[in-house]
Structure formats: structure tokens, C-alpha cells
PDB file of C-alpha atoms in Angstrom:
ATOM      1  CA  MET A 998     120.911  57.789 162.237  1.00 83.00           C
ATOM      2  CA  GLU A 999     123.821  57.375 164.610  1.00 88.00           C
ATOM      3  CA  LEU A1000     125.669  60.335 166.115  1.00 90.00           C
ATOM      4  CA  LEU A1001     129.307  60.528 165.013  1.00 92.00           C
ATOM      5  CA  THR A1002     131.906  61.982 167.343  1.00 91.00           C
ATOM      6  CA  ASP A1003     134.758  61.610 164.852  1.00 93.00           C
ATOM      7  CA  VAL A1004     133.985  64.704 162.811  1.00 94.00           C
ATOM      8  CA  ARG A1005     137.401  64.456 161.148  1.00 95.00           C
ATOM      9  CA  ARG A1006     135.627  62.335 158.545  1.00 96.00           C
ATOM     10  CA  GLY A1007     134.544  65.633 156.994  1.00 97.00           C
ATOM     11  CA  ASP A1008     137.917  67.389 157.068  1.00 97.00           C
ATOM     12  CA  TRP A1009     138.616  66.498 153.436  1.00 98.00           C
ATOM     13  CA  LEU A1010     135.495  68.333 152.299  1.00 98.00           C
ATOM     14  CA  VAL A1011     136.123  71.334 154.545  1.00 98.00           C
ATOM     15  CA  ARG A1012     139.545  71.707 152.931  1.00 97.00           C
ATOM     16  CA  ARG A1013     137.772  71.871 149.564  1.00 98.00           C
ATOM     17  CA  ALA A1014     135.213  74.493 150.567  1.00 97.00           C
ATOM     18  CA  GLY A1015     135.049  77.168 147.903  1.00 96.00           C
ATOM     19  CA  ALA A1016     134.643  80.914 148.163  1.00 95.00           C
ATOM     20  CA  TRP A1017     131.782  82.309 150.230  1.00 92.00           C
ATOM     21  CA  SER A1018     128.522  82.824 148.294  1.00 93.00           C
ATOM     22  CA  THR A1019     129.510  80.465 145.492  1.00 97.00           C
ATOM     23  CA  ILE A1020     128.273  76.985 144.607  1.00 97.00           C
ATOM     24  CA  GLY A1021     131.617  75.562 145.713  1.00 98.00           C
ATOM     25  CA  GLY A1022     131.312  77.401 149.000  1.00 97.00           C
ATOM     26  CA  VAL A1023     128.185  75.364 149.686  1.00 97.00           C
ATOM     27  CA  VAL A1024     129.040  71.906 148.345  1.00 98.00           C
ATOM     28  CA  GLY A1025     132.824  71.925 147.931  1.00 98.00           C
ATOM     29  CA  THR A1026     135.183  72.157 144.987  1.00 98.00           C
ATOM     30  CA  GLY A1027     137.315  69.838 142.890  1.00 98.00           C
ATOM     31  CA  PHE A1028     134.485  67.710 141.497  1.00 98.00           C
ATOM     32  CA  THR A1029     133.977  67.183 137.795  1.00 98.00           C
ATOM     33  CA  ALA A1030     130.452  68.588 137.592  1.00 98.00           C
ATOM     34  CA  CYS A1031     127.727  70.192 139.707  1.00 98.00           C
ATOM     35  CA  ALA A1032     123.925  70.340 139.594  1.00 98.00           C
ATOM     36  CA  ARG A1033     121.382  72.601 141.230  1.00 98.00           C
ATOM     37  CA  VAL A1034     118.156  70.832 142.183  1.00 98.00           C
ATOM     38  CA  LEU A1035     115.225  73.193 142.753  1.00 98.00           C
ATOM     39  CA  HIS A1036     113.085  72.470 145.789  1.00 98.00           C
ATOM     40  CA  PRO A1037     109.435  71.753 144.922  1.00 98.00           C
ATOM     41  CA  VAL A1038     106.708  74.341 145.429  1.00 98.00           C
ATOM     42  CA  THR A1039     103.604  73.657 147.511  1.00 97.00           C
ATOM     43  CA  ALA A1040     100.480  75.242 146.026  1.00 97.00           C
ATOM     44  CA  HIS A1041      96.977  75.566 147.451  1.00 96.00           C
ATOM     45  CA  ARG A1042      93.634  76.359 145.813  1.00 96.00           C
ATOM     46  CA  ASP A1043      91.510  78.422 148.165  1.00 92.00           C
ATOM     47  CA  ASP A1044      87.785  79.047 148.295  1.00 86.00           C
ATOM     48  CA  ARG A1045      87.940  82.832 148.197  1.00 88.00           C
ATOM     49  CA  SER A1046      84.179  83.195 148.422  1.00 83.00           C
ATOM     50  CA  THR A1047      84.233  82.609 152.170  1.00 87.00           C
ATOM     51  CA  THR A1048      86.432  82.739 155.250  1.00 85.00           C
ATOM     52  CA  ASP A1049      86.600  80.742 158.445  1.00 85.00           C
ATOM     53  CA  ARG A1050      86.425  82.181 161.950  1.00 79.00           C
ATOM     54  CA  ARG A1051      90.097  83.135 161.726  1.00 78.00           C
ATOM     55  CA  GLY A1052      89.469  85.129 158.549  1.00 80.00           C
ATOM     56  CA  GLU A1053      91.244  82.608 156.333  1.00 85.00           C
ATOM     57  CA  HIS A1054      89.982  81.073 153.113  1.00 89.00           C
ATOM     58  CA  PRO A1055      89.309  77.314 153.280  1.00 86.00           C
ATOM     59  CA  VAL A1056      91.749  75.230 151.237  1.00 92.00           C
ATOM     60  CA  LEU A1057      90.034  73.152 148.557  1.00 92.00           C
ATOM     61  CA  GLU A1058      93.080  71.245 147.320  1.00 95.00           C
ATOM     62  CA  THR A1059      96.860  71.150 147.601  1.00 97.00           C
ATOM     63  CA  ALA A1060      99.375  70.250 144.910  1.00 97.00           C
ATOM     64  CA  THR A1061     103.124  70.083 144.344  1.00 97.00           C
ATOM     65  CA  TRP A1062     104.361  72.355 141.574  1.00 98.00           C
ATOM     66  CA  ARG A1063     107.648  72.820 139.798  1.00 98.00           C
ATOM     67  CA  TRP A1064     109.204  76.260 139.444  1.00 98.00           C
ATOM     68  CA  ALA A1065     108.365  75.952 135.759  1.00 97.00           C
ATOM     69  CA  ASP A1066     104.667  75.814 136.676  1.00 97.00           C
ATOM     70  CA  VAL A1067     105.021  79.143 138.455  1.00 97.00           C
ATOM     71  CA  ALA A1068     106.982  80.581 135.537  1.00 97.00           C
ATOM     72  CA  ALA A1069     104.193  79.575 133.147  1.00 97.00           C
ATOM     73  CA  ARG A1070     101.805  81.688 135.215  1.00 96.00           C
ATOM     74  CA  THR A1071     104.087  84.679 135.761  1.00 95.00           C
ATOM     75  CA  GLY A1072     105.594  84.782 132.282  1.00 94.00           C
ATOM     76  CA  GLY A1073     109.046  84.200 133.695  1.00 94.00           C
ATOM     77  CA  THR A1074     111.758  81.806 132.603  1.00 93.00           C
ATOM     78  CA  ILE A1075     113.693  79.124 134.456  1.00 95.00           C
ATOM     79  CA  ASP A1076     117.413  78.528 134.151  1.00 95.00           C
ATOM     80  CA  ALA A1077     120.388  77.615 136.329  1.00 95.00           C
ATOM     81  CA  ARG A1078     120.485  81.040 137.998  1.00 94.00           C
ATOM     82  CA  THR A1079     116.768  81.657 138.501  1.00 95.00           C
ATOM     83  CA  ARG A1080     115.913  83.234 141.852  1.00 95.00           C
ATOM     84  CA  TRP A1081     112.509  82.844 143.475  1.00 96.00           C
ATOM     85  CA  ASP A1082     112.171  86.549 144.243  1.00 94.00           C
ATOM     86  CA  ARG A1083     112.834  87.505 140.634  1.00 93.00           C
ATOM     87  CA  LEU A1084     110.520  84.822 139.316  1.00 95.00           C
ATOM     88  CA  THR A1085     107.652  85.953 141.541  1.00 95.00           C
ATOM     89  CA  GLY A1086     108.366  89.631 142.143  1.00 93.00           C
ATOM     90  CA  LEU A1087     108.183  89.020 145.896  1.00 93.00           C
ATOM     91  CA  ASP A1088     110.990  90.093 148.188  1.00 86.00           C
ATOM     92  CA  ASP A1089     109.569  88.454 151.314  1.00 88.00           C
ATOM     93  CA  GLU A1090     108.308  85.009 152.347  1.00 90.00           C
ATOM     94  CA  SER A1091     104.664  85.598 151.454  1.00 94.00           C
ATOM     95  CA  ASP A1092     102.676  83.321 149.177  1.00 95.00           C
ATOM     96  CA  LEU A1093     102.156  84.218 145.531  1.00 96.00           C
ATOM     97  CA  PRO A1094      98.402  84.396 144.720  1.00 95.00           C
ATOM     98  CA  PHE A1095      96.840  83.848 141.295  1.00 96.00           C
ATOM     99  CA  PRO A1096      93.414  84.985 140.033  1.00 94.00           C
ATOM    100  CA  ASP A1097      92.047  81.437 139.757  1.00 94.00           C
ATOM    101  CA  GLY A1098      92.293  80.829 143.508  1.00 93.00           C
ATOM    102  CA  TRP A1099      95.674  79.120 143.543  1.00 96.00           C
ATOM    103  CA  ARG A1100      98.580  80.438 145.600  1.00 96.00           C
ATOM    104  CA  ALA A1101     102.146  79.190 145.669  1.00 97.00           C
ATOM    105  CA  GLU A1102     104.218  78.989 148.822  1.00 97.00           C
ATOM    106  CA  PRO A1103     107.924  79.843 148.586  1.00 97.00           C
ATOM    107  CA  PRO A1104     110.058  76.691 148.265  1.00 97.00           C
ATOM    108  CA  GLN A1105     111.471  75.605 151.598  1.00 96.00           C
ATOM    109  CA  GLU A1106     114.959  76.703 152.544  1.00 96.00           C
ATOM    110  CA  GLY A1107     117.350  74.341 154.310  1.00 96.00           C
ATOM    111  CA  TRP A1108     114.996  71.405 153.877  1.00 96.00           C
ATOM    112  CA  LEU A1109     114.998  68.946 150.996  1.00 97.00           C
ATOM    113  CA  ASP A1110     111.691  67.126 150.735  1.00 97.00           C
ATOM    114  CA  PRO A1111     112.410  63.477 151.650  1.00 97.00           C
ATOM    115  CA  SER A1112     110.639  62.292 148.512  1.00 97.00           C
ATOM    116  CA  VAL A1113     113.042  64.354 146.385  1.00 98.00           C
ATOM    117  CA  LEU A1114     115.964  63.168 148.487  1.00 98.00           C
ATOM    118  CA  ALA A1115     114.857  59.583 147.851  1.00 98.00           C
ATOM    119  CA  VAL A1116     115.025  60.197 144.090  1.00 98.00           C
ATOM    120  CA  LEU A1117     118.475  61.743 144.416  1.00 98.00           C
ATOM    121  CA  ILE A1118     119.690  58.877 146.577  1.00 98.00           C
ATOM    122  CA  GLY A1119     118.926  56.491 143.747  1.00 98.00           C
ATOM    123  CA  HIS A1120     121.497  58.318 141.628  1.00 98.00           C
ATOM    124  CA  LEU A1121     123.917  59.001 144.475  1.00 98.00           C
ATOM    125  CA  SER A1122     124.045  55.393 145.664  1.00 98.00           C
ATOM    126  CA  ALA A1123     124.855  54.248 142.124  1.00 98.00           C
ATOM    127  CA  ALA A1124     127.730  56.743 141.995  1.00 98.00           C
ATOM    128  CA  THR A1125     129.601  55.504 145.080  1.00 98.00           C
ATOM    129  CA  SER A1126     131.287  52.274 146.111  1.00 98.00           C
ATOM    130  CA  THR A1127     130.192  52.884 149.720  1.00 98.00           C
ATOM    131  CA  PRO A1128     126.397  53.406 149.712  1.00 98.00           C
ATOM    132  CA  ASP A1129     126.215  51.820 153.170  1.00 98.00           C
ATOM    133  CA  ASP A1130     128.676  54.360 154.567  1.00 98.00           C
ATOM    134  CA  LEU A1131     127.301  57.889 154.304  1.00 98.00           C
ATOM    135  CA  VAL A1132     127.895  60.851 156.591  1.00 98.00           C
ATOM    136  CA  ALA A1133     125.175  63.460 157.086  1.00 97.00           C
ATOM    137  CA  GLY A1134     125.932  66.872 158.564  1.00 97.00           C
ATOM    138  CA  ILE A1135     123.017  68.787 160.091  1.00 95.00           C
ATOM    139  CA  TRP A1136     123.324  72.423 161.175  1.00 95.00           C
ATOM    140  CA  ASP A1137     123.452  72.677 164.947  1.00 93.00           C
ATOM    141  CA  GLY A1138     121.675  76.051 164.946  1.00 90.00           C
ATOM    142  CA  TRP A1139     118.146  74.742 164.409  1.00 88.00           C
ATOM    143  CA  GLY A1140     116.072  75.790 167.404  1.00 79.00           C
ATOM    144  CA  ASP A1141     115.226  72.277 168.544  1.00 80.00           C
ATOM    145  CA  LEU A1142     118.870  71.194 168.318  1.00 81.00           C
ATOM    146  CA  ASP A1143     120.526  74.038 170.211  1.00 71.00           C
ATOM    147  CA  GLY A1144     117.847  74.592 172.848  1.00 64.00           C
ATOM    148  CA  SER A1145     116.762  78.002 171.574  1.00 62.00           C
ATOM    149  CA  GLY A1146     113.386  76.816 170.288  1.00 54.00           C
ATOM    150  CA  MET A1147     110.491  78.725 171.825  1.00 49.00           C
ATOM    151  CA  LEU A1148     107.503  76.857 173.234  1.00 50.00           C
ATOM    152  CA  VAL A1149     104.404  79.016 173.671  1.00 53.00           C
ATOM    153  CA  VAL A1150     101.243  78.120 175.558  1.00 51.00           C
ATOM    154  CA  GLY A1151      98.225  79.832 174.060  1.00 57.00           C
ATOM    155  CA  TRP A1152      94.777  79.479 172.566  1.00 55.00           C
ATOM    156  CA  GLN A1153      92.567  81.192 170.010  1.00 57.00           C
ATOM    157  CA  ARG A1154      88.879  81.872 170.388  1.00 55.00           C
ATOM    158  CA  SER A1155      86.192  84.193 169.086  1.00 56.00           C
ATOM    159  CA  ASP A1156      84.516  86.812 171.273  1.00 56.00           C
ATOM    160  CA  ASP A1157      81.563  84.561 172.029  1.00 58.00           C
ATOM    161  CA  GLU A1158      83.626  81.539 173.043  1.00 61.00           C
ATOM    162  CA  PRO A1159      84.763  80.942 176.615  1.00 64.00           C
ATOM    163  CA  GLY A1160      88.457  80.772 177.381  1.00 65.00           C
ATOM    164  CA  PRO A1161      90.092  77.567 178.584  1.00 70.00           C
ATOM    165  CA  THR A1162      89.234  76.268 182.009  1.00 78.00           C
ATOM    166  CA  HIS A1163      91.797  76.123 184.791  1.00 71.00           C
ATOM    167  CA  ALA A1164      92.227  72.407 184.202  1.00 79.00           C
ATOM    168  CA  GLU A1165      92.792  72.987 180.478  1.00 70.00           C
ATOM    169  CA  ARG A1166      95.401  75.669 181.172  1.00 70.00           C
ATOM    170  CA  VAL A1167      97.192  73.363 183.592  1.00 67.00           C
ATOM    171  CA  ALA A1168      97.166  70.580 180.974  1.00 73.00           C
ATOM    172  CA  MET A1169      98.570  72.909 178.298  1.00 70.00           C
ATOM    173  CA  GLN A1170     101.338  74.062 180.614  1.00 67.00           C
ATOM    174  CA  ALA A1171     102.180  70.459 181.497  1.00 68.00           C
ATOM    175  CA  ASP A1172     102.410  69.607 177.810  1.00 66.00           C
ATOM    176  CA  ALA A1173     104.712  72.586 177.204  1.00 63.00           C
ATOM    177  CA  ASP A1174     106.904  71.522 180.141  1.00 57.00           C
ATOM    178  CA  ARG A1175     107.089  68.004 178.718  1.00 62.00           C
ATOM    179  CA  ARG A1176     108.151  69.256 175.292  1.00 63.00           C
ATOM    180  CA  ARG A1177     110.715  71.570 176.888  1.00 61.00           C
ATOM    181  CA  ALA A1178     112.181  68.617 178.779  1.00 58.00           C
ATOM    182  CA  GLU A1179     112.296  66.567 175.577  1.00 63.00           C
ATOM    183  CA  GLN A1180     114.098  69.398 173.792  1.00 64.00           C
ATOM    184  CA  ASP A1181     116.637  69.733 176.612  1.00 65.00           C
ATOM    185  CA  ALA A1182     117.253  65.985 176.511  1.00 59.00           C
ATOM    186  CA  LEU A1183     117.855  66.155 172.748  1.00 64.00           C
ATOM    187  CA  VAL A1184     120.383  68.957 173.166  1.00 66.00           C
ATOM    188  CA  THR A1185     122.191  66.861 175.774  1.00 66.00           C
ATOM    189  CA  ALA A1186     122.168  63.806 173.510  1.00 60.00           C
ATOM    190  CA  LEU A1187     123.753  65.843 170.710  1.00 77.00           C
ATOM    191  CA  ALA A1188     126.587  67.226 172.825  1.00 75.00           C
ATOM    192  CA  GLY A1189     129.982  66.685 171.238  1.00 81.00           C
ATOM    193  CA  PRO A1190     132.335  67.985 168.544  1.00 91.00           C
ATOM    194  CA  ARG A1191     131.067  69.726 165.418  1.00 94.00           C
ATOM    195  CA  LEU A1192     132.295  69.737 161.847  1.00 97.00           C
ATOM    196  CA  GLN A1193     133.240  73.357 161.241  1.00 96.00           C
ATOM    197  CA  TRP A1194     132.061  74.068 157.744  1.00 96.00           C
ATOM    198  CA  PRO A1195     132.632  77.766 156.913  1.00 95.00           C
ATOM    199  CA  GLY A1196     129.859  79.695 158.643  1.00 93.00           C
ATOM    200  CA  ARG A1197     128.025  76.548 159.752  1.00 94.00           C
ATOM    201  CA  ASP A1198     128.798  74.150 162.588  1.00 95.00           C
ATOM    202  CA  LEU A1199     127.411  70.726 161.710  1.00 96.00           C
ATOM    203  CA  ILE A1200     126.450  67.716 163.830  1.00 94.00           C
ATOM    204  CA  CYS A1201     127.581  64.568 162.030  1.00 95.00           C
ATOM    205  CA  PHE A1202     125.600  61.355 161.759  1.00 94.00           C
ATOM    206  CA  ALA A1203     126.264  57.965 160.210  1.00 95.00           C
ATOM    207  CA  THR A1204     123.587  56.891 157.746  1.00 96.00           C
ATOM    208  CA  ASN A1205     123.217  54.890 154.540  1.00 97.00           C
ATOM    209  CA  ALA A1206     121.488  54.992 151.180  1.00 98.00           C
ATOM    210  CA  SER A1207     118.823  52.472 152.193  1.00 97.00           C
ATOM    211  CA  GLU A1208     117.664  54.680 155.062  1.00 96.00           C
ATOM    212  CA  LEU A1209     117.467  57.862 152.987  1.00 97.00           C
ATOM    213  CA  ALA A1210     115.825  56.099 150.028  1.00 97.00           C
ATOM    214  CA  ASP A1211     112.654  55.714 152.118  1.00 96.00           C
ATOM    215  CA  PRO A1212     110.634  58.970 151.836  1.00 95.00           C
ATOM    216  CA  THR A1213     109.209  58.381 155.327  1.00 95.00           C
ATOM    217  CA  TRP A1214     112.578  58.132 157.093  1.00 93.00           C
ATOM    218  CA  THR A1215     112.203  61.513 158.817  1.00 92.00           C
ATOM    219  CA  ASP A1216     109.106  60.181 160.608  1.00 91.00           C
ATOM    220  CA  ARG A1217     111.259  57.583 162.358  1.00 89.00           C
ATOM    221  CA  ALA A1218     114.734  59.115 162.555  1.00 85.00           C
ATOM    222  CA  THR A1219     115.933  59.337 166.136  1.00 81.00           C
ATOM    223  CA  VAL A1220     119.146  59.992 168.006  1.00 77.00           C
ATOM    224  CA  GLY A1221     120.279  59.057 171.482  1.00 70.00           C
ATOM    225  CA  ASP A1222     117.495  57.620 173.613  1.00 69.00           C
ATOM    226  CA  GLY A1223     114.846  57.779 170.905  1.00 75.00           C
ATOM    227  CA  HIS A1224     114.792  61.564 170.436  1.00 76.00           C
ATOM    228  CA  PRO A1225     113.191  62.572 167.094  1.00 81.00           C
ATOM    229  CA  LEU A1226     115.515  64.089 164.506  1.00 83.00           C
ATOM    230  CA  ARG A1227     113.316  65.901 162.002  1.00 85.00           C
ATOM    231  CA  HIS A1228     115.911  67.473 159.715  1.00 91.00           C
ATOM    232  CA  THR A1229     117.312  66.607 156.323  1.00 95.00           C
ATOM    233  CA  PRO A1230     121.096  66.961 155.898  1.00 97.00           C
ATOM    234  CA  GLN A1231     122.860  70.214 155.144  1.00 98.00           C
ATOM    235  CA  LEU A1232     125.801  68.133 153.895  1.00 98.00           C
ATOM    236  CA  LEU A1233     125.935  64.509 152.775  1.00 98.00           C
ATOM    237  CA  TRP A1234     128.873  62.520 151.420  1.00 98.00           C
ATOM    238  CA  PRO A1235     129.962  58.878 151.046  1.00 98.00           C
ATOM    239  CA  GLY A1236     132.952  57.187 152.602  1.00 98.00           C
ATOM    240  CA  ASP A1237     134.740  56.985 149.250  1.00 98.00           C
ATOM    241  CA  ARG A1238     134.344  60.771 148.746  1.00 98.00           C
ATOM    242  CA  ALA A1239     132.892  60.290 145.263  1.00 98.00           C
ATOM    243  CA  TRP A1240     130.389  63.132 145.603  1.00 98.00           C
ATOM    244  CA  ALA A1241     128.876  65.680 147.971  1.00 98.00           C
ATOM    245  CA  MET A1242     125.343  66.988 148.391  1.00 98.00           C
ATOM    246  CA  ALA A1243     124.467  70.246 150.153  1.00 98.00           C
ATOM    247  CA  THR A1244     121.185  71.809 151.279  1.00 98.00           C
ATOM    248  CA  GLU A1245     122.327  75.136 152.725  1.00 97.00           C
ATOM    249  CA  ILE A1246     120.010  76.518 155.415  1.00 96.00           C
ATOM    250  CA  ASP A1247     119.340  79.767 153.512  1.00 95.00           C
ATOM    251  CA  LEU A1248     118.871  78.258 150.056  1.00 96.00           C
ATOM    252  CA  ASP A1249     115.782  76.926 148.276  1.00 97.00           C
ATOM    253  CA  SER A1250     117.885  74.552 146.163  1.00 97.00           C
ATOM    254  CA  THR A1251     120.123  71.555 146.792  1.00 98.00           C
ATOM    255  CA  MET A1252     123.562  71.298 145.193  1.00 98.00           C
ATOM    256  CA  VAL A1253     125.137  68.020 144.099  1.00 98.00           C
ATOM    257  CA  ALA A1254     128.783  67.768 143.024  1.00 98.00           C
ATOM    258  CA  GLY A1255     130.389  64.632 141.634  1.00 98.00           C
ATOM    259  CA  SER A1256     131.180  62.874 138.415  1.00 98.00           C
ATOM    260  CA  ARG A1257     129.917  63.905 134.999  1.00 98.00           C
ATOM    261  CA  ALA A1258     127.838  60.714 134.803  1.00 98.00           C
ATOM    262  CA  LEU A1259     126.168  61.458 138.146  1.00 98.00           C
ATOM    263  CA  VAL A1260     125.246  65.010 137.205  1.00 98.00           C
ATOM    264  CA  GLU A1261     123.972  63.935 133.779  1.00 98.00           C
ATOM    265  CA  ALA A1262     121.755  61.319 135.426  1.00 98.00           C
ATOM    266  CA  ILE A1263     120.285  63.983 137.719  1.00 98.00           C
ATOM    267  CA  LEU A1264     119.707  66.425 134.869  1.00 98.00           C
ATOM    268  CA  ASP A1265     118.020  63.728 132.766  1.00 98.00           C
ATOM    269  CA  ASP A1266     115.644  62.561 135.529  1.00 98.00           C
ATOM    270  CA  PRO A1267     112.140  63.931 134.784  1.00 98.00           C
ATOM    271  CA  ARG A1268     111.246  63.629 138.477  1.00 98.00           C
ATOM    272  CA  LEU A1269     113.764  66.367 139.293  1.00 98.00           C
ATOM    273  CA  GLU A1270     113.895  70.013 138.285  1.00 98.00           C
ATOM    274  CA  ALA A1271     117.634  70.474 137.949  1.00 98.00           C
ATOM    275  CA  PHE A1272     120.207  72.546 136.081  1.00 98.00           C
ATOM    276  CA  GLU A1273     123.944  72.289 135.646  1.00 98.00           C
ATOM    277  CA  VAL A1274     125.999  74.876 137.508  1.00 98.00           C
ATOM    278  CA  HIS A1275     129.714  75.466 138.082  1.00 98.00           C
ATOM    279  CA  GLU A1276     131.524  75.523 141.409  1.00 97.00           C
ATOM    280  CA  ASP A1277     132.568  79.151 140.806  1.00 97.00           C
ATOM    281  CA  ASP A1278     129.044  80.373 140.050  1.00 97.00           C
ATOM    282  CA  PRO A1279     127.604  82.889 142.535  1.00 95.00           C
ATOM    283  CA  LEU A1280     124.693  81.655 144.614  1.00 90.00           C
ATOM    284  CA  GLY A1281     122.567  84.613 143.561  1.00 73.00           C
TER     285      GLY A1281
END
């Protein structure tokens, strides 16, 4: 990705921002159709017959579930307005345990799994005349991007284990200092104007469909002098303004707005768990 200083490239979408707490307030208005893509659920099967020295159950296997898989276990239903807390009965960020040893983590907010993004990009690139000219907006409030990230030096041991030696403590502090310097350098590299989306200031980057179609792109994405950029976009749009995609930082779903054909292709893709929504629909 390449840092963009001309954030005016997003002014057209800002002018089309809808009302706060609506679909259009997240992804913009004036498009023919909109889709909500549910973020996948990570599930773990634990060995609950034993615990490790930290008091945690060992994980036997991990799987990726759909929200429908959780609904099948809770007796809930899935539709365009389904909320995770109502599906699970949980009003916090804790995992949802099941009697057979499985537990489901809440879907991630503000992060679209790159493998899901790669599937979406296949549809998005076909729906624009400028797949090589995409703009990605990433929220500048992430801790590693605004310098507020906390780096803690610490260790965990049982009562019968010795603490770290002086040399080990010095090495841990040196590593923390190095990471702090790297974070400061990243903040400096990202200095510049922001796209002022309502309630969210975004750093803009130039990218393309080929880059985002590779599910491993976040492992290599850098900015400035090789600083890692480990975030998926909060906003994404093509140069021809044919569509917009939004992964709001507080939402466990990604919104796509564009043509009827684009939204139908997303809804029909069995690799995605998606529902049609309207730009005026409330986020809740």
C-alpha cells in the first residue's frame, strides 16, 4: 500500500454519508443496493477434563463457523438484522461455550478476515472499470497508528519457578524499547492529512484488487520505510466510484454498496454469509 496525501479523493463519498447509526452512515448513500456480510466466527474445541498451569483448558481443534452454525446450536435465527448479542444471549465480549466442548468467539469488529476480503474482491473487481485504482481508508485511532499502543514488559510463572534473570529482564526491556521505537517511526511515517468521515478520521492508501485478492497480503503490507501495516480497510472504493465497502471499527459485519448485479453476486456466493440491507436501515 502507498500512503495518499490527496485525501480529497474521498470527498465524494463523504458528501454521501448517511445518517448516523444507519447502513448509509457507514458505507454511504445513493447506491442501487447494499449487502451486509457477516464476519466469520472462530470456534475452539477444548479438553475440559484438564487444565494447564495457567488454569486454561487445552485446545484440541479450531474451526471457522458461520453465524448460522451458532444459530443451529442456540435455536436462534439469522437474518439481515441479526445481532450477535441477541443470537448468543451475551452482552459482553466473552466466548459462548457449548456442552460438547466447543466455544465460539465473538466475530471480530473492525477487521475483515483477509480470506473473506479476497472473496469479496473477486466480485468488487468485476464491478469496476478501475480495479487497479482503489483507495483504502484505515482509521487513524488504532493504537499502533496513533502512538497510544501500550507495550508491557512482563512474565508469568508458577510459584515453584524462578523469575527472569537480570540479563533476561534487560533483554525484555530492550525488545520493548525497540518495538516502541518502531511504533513511533510508523506514526511519523503516517503523518499527513486525514479523510474526515463522520466520527472517524481515516488514513488513505492507494491499493489495487490484485493486492487485496491475496489472503496473505496483510503479512507483507508496509508503509513508509517498511513499517508493517496490519489493518484491513474501514473504507474501500474504486476510482470510478462504482461501489463502496465499509468495515466500521465497532461492527462485526462489512457493508458493501453498489449495483444490483454486484449485491446479487455477493448474496449468491456460498462462501459468504450475506444479507441484503437498505441504506436507511439502522445498524442495530
